[in-house]
Short mmCIF file of C-alpha atoms in Angstrom, two decimals:
data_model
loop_
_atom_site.label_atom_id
_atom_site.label_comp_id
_atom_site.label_asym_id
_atom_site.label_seq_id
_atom_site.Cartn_x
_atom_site.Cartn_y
_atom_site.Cartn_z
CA UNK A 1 -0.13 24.61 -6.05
CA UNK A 2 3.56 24.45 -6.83
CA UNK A 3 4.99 27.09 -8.29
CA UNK A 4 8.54 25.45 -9.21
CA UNK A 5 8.69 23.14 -12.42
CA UNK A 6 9.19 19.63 -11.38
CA UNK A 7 9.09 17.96 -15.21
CA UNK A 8 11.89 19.07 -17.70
CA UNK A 9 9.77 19.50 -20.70
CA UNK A 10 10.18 16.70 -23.51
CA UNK A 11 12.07 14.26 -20.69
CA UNK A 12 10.26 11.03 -20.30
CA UNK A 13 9.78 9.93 -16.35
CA UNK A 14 9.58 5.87 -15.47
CA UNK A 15 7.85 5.30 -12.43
CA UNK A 16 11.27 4.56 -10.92
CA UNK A 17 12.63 7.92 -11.32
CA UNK A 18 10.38 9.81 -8.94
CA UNK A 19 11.96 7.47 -6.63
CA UNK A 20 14.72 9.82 -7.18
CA UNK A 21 13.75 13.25 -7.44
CA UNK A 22 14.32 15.68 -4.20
CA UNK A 23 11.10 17.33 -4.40
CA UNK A 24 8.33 16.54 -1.86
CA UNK A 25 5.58 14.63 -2.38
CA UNK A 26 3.04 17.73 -2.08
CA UNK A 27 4.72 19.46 -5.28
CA UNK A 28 5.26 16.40 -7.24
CA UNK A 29 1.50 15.68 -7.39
CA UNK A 30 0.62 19.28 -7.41
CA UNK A 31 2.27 19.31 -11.13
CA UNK A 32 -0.31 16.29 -12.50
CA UNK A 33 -3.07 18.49 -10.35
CA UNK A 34 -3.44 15.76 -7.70
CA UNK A 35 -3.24 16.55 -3.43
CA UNK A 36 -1.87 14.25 -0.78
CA UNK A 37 -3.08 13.60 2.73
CA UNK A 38 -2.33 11.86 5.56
CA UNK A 39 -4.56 10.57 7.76
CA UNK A 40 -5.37 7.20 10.08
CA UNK A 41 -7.34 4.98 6.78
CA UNK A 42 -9.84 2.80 7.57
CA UNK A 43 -9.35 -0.36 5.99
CA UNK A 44 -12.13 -3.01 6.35
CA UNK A 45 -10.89 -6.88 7.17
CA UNK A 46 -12.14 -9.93 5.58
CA UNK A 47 -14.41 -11.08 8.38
CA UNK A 48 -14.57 -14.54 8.32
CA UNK A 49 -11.72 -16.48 10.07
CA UNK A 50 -8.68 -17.41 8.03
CA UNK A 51 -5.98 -20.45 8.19
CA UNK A 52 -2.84 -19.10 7.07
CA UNK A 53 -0.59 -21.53 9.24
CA UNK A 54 0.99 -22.51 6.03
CA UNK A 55 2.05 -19.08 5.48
CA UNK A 56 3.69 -18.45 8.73
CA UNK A 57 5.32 -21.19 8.64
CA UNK A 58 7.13 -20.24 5.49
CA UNK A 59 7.99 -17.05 6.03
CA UNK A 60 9.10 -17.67 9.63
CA UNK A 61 11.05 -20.91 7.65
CA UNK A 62 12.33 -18.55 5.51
CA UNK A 63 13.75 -15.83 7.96
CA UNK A 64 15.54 -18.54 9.26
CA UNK A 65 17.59 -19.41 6.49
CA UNK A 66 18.52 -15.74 5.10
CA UNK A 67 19.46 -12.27 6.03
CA UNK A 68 17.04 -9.72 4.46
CA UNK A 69 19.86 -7.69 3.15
CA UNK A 70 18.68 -6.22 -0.26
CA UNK A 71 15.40 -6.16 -2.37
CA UNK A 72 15.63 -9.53 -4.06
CA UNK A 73 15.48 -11.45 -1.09
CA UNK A 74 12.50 -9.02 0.36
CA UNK A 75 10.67 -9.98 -2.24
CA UNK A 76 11.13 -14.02 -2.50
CA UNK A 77 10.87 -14.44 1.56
CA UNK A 78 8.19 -12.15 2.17
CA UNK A 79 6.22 -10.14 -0.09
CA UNK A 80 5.53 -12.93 -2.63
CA UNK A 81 4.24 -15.35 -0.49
CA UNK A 82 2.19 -13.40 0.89
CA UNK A 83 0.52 -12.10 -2.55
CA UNK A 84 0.35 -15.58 -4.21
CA UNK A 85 -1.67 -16.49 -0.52
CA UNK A 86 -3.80 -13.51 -0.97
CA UNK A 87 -4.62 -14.80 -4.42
CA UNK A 88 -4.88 -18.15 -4.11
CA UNK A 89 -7.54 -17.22 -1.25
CA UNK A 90 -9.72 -15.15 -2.99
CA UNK A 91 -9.39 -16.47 -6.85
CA UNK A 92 -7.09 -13.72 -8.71
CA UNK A 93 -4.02 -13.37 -10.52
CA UNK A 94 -0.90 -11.65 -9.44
CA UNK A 95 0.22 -9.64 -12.41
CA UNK A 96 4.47 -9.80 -11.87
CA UNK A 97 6.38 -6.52 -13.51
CA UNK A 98 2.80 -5.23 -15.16
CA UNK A 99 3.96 -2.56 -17.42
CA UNK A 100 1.47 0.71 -18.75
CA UNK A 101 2.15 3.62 -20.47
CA UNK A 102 -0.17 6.54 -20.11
CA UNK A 103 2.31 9.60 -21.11
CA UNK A 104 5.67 10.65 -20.97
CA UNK A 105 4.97 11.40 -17.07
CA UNK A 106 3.01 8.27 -16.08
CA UNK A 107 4.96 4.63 -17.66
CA UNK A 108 6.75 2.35 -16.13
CA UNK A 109 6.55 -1.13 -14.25
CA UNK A 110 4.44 -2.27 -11.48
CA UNK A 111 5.76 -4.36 -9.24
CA UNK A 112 2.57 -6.64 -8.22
CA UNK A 113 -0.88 -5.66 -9.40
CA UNK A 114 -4.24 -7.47 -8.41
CA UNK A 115 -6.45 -6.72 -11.49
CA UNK A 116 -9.64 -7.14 -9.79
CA UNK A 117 -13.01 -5.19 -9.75
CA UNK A 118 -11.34 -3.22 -6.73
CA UNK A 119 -7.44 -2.40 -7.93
CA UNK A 120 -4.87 -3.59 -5.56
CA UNK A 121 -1.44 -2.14 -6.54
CA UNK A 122 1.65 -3.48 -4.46
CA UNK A 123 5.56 -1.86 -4.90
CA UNK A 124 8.43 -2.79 -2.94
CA UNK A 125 10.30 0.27 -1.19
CA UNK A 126 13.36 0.50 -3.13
CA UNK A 127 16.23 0.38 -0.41
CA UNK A 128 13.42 0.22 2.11
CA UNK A 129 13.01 3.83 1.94
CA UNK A 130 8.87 3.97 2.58
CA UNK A 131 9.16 7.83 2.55
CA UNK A 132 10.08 8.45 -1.31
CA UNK A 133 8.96 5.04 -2.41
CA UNK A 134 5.76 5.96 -1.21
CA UNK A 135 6.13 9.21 -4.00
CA UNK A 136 6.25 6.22 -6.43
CA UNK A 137 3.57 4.74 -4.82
CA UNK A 138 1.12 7.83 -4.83
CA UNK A 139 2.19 8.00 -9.15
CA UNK A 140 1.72 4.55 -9.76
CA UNK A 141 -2.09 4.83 -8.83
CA UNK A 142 -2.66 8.00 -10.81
CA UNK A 143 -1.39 6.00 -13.65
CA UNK A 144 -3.72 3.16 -12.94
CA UNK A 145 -6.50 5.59 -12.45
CA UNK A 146 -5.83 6.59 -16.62
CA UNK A 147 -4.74 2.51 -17.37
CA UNK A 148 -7.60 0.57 -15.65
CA UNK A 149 -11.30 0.14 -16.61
CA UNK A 150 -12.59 -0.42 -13.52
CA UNK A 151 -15.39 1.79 -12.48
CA UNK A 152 -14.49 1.87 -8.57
CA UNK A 153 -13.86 5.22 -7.33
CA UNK A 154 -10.96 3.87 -5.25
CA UNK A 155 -7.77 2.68 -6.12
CA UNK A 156 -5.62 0.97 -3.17
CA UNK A 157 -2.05 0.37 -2.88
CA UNK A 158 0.34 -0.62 -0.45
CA UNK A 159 4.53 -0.27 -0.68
CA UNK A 160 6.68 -2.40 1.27
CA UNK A 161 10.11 -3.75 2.72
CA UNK A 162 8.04 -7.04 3.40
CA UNK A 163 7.97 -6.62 7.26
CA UNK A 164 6.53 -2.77 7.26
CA UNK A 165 3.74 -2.58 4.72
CA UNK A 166 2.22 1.12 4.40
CA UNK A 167 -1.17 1.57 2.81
CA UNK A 168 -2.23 4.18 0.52
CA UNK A 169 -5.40 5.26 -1.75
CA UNK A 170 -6.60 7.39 -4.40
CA UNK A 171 -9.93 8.97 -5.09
CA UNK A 172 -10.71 8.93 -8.51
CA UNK A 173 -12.88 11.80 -8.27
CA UNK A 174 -10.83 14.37 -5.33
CA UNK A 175 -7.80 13.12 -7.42
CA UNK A 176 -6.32 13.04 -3.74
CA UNK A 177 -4.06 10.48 -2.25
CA UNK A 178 -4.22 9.67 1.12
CA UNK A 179 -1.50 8.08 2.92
CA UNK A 180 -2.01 5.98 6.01
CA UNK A 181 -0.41 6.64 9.26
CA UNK A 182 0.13 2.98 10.72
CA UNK A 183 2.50 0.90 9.11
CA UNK A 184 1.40 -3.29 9.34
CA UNK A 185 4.48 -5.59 10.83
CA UNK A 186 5.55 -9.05 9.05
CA UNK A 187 5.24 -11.55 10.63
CA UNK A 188 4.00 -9.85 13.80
CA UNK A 189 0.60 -8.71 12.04
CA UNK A 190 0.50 -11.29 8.97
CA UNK A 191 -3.00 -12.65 9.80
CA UNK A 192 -4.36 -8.74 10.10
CA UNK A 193 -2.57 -7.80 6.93
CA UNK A 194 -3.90 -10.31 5.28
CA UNK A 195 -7.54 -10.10 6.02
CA UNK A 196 -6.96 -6.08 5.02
CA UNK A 197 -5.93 -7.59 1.24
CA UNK A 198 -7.98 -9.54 1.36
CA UNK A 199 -11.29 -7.20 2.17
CA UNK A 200 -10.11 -4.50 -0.35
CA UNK A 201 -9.74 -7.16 -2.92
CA UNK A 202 -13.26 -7.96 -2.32
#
């Protein structure tokens, strides 16, 4: 357990702003009594074969025509696609810019969320910095853990540039996130990606 005060009492934290702060990862969750580990996650694939043609065309269509130089076009050439796909295949809706508010320590906006009976949370690495996005990552699901109804004991989530997409998860009941230690490659790994969404989605 930390011993140094991360929150500055009566301050209000967005998700954004852990983005920001110079402590490690460790200490930030030690403060809302939460652990982090890292270890190789196994994440079951949709087993059944899937045609995603359509989507590799577009995103390889769409690498063509731009240079992924800042967020906004991360997220229209890549990372969208992909979710509407994921969605359209197994029936759900992409909630865009979700916004909760548990306390002055966990609020903010989530990027992509997949309200289904298993949580899928999705965030896009702010200046493609996995490392501390992945802090924002690890906060964002111990919000949803206090937000969401469901009764599944995991909550998944994933943050991304759009071609490195690193997996993470949360045990309800450890109150432990563990961060995986392969990153998935756009377009290189798209259909394997996929079929991971797709299987945690259920």
């Amino acid at each position: 357990m930390s011993s140094r005060q991360i929150f500055n009492p009566g301050e209000s934290y967005s998700f954004s702003r852990y983005f920001e702060l110079s402590f490690t990862i460790d200490d930030i969750l030690a403060e809302l009594n939460c652990t982090v580990a890292r270890n190789n996650l196994t994440l079951a694939e949709h087993p059944e074969t899937i045609k995603l043609e359509f989507l590799q065309h577009q995103i390889q269509r769409n690498l063509s025509h731009i240079d992924l130089v800042n967020e906004a076009t991360r997220r229209e050439a890549l990372i969208s696609p992909i979710l509407f796909e994921v969605c359209d295949l197994t029936n759900q809706r992409l909630n865009i810019e979700y916004s909760i508010a548990v306390n002055d320590y966990l609020k903010g906006t989530l990027d992509y969320y997949i309200s289904s009976p298993q949580n899928l949370l999705v965030i896009e690495a702010k200046q493609s910095d996995l490392v501390r996005s992945f802090t924002q990552l690890a906060i964002e699901l111990i919000a949803l853990d206090e937000w969401t109804k469901s009764t599944s004991n995991l909550i998944y989530g994933v943050v991304t540039t759009g071609e490195d997409w690193l997996f993470g998860v949360y045990n309800r009941t450890s109150r432990q996130v563990t961060q995986d230690q392969k990153r998935y490659r756009v377009p290189e790994e798209l259909s394997t990606l996929v079929k991971i969404l797709i299987g945690i989605i259920g």
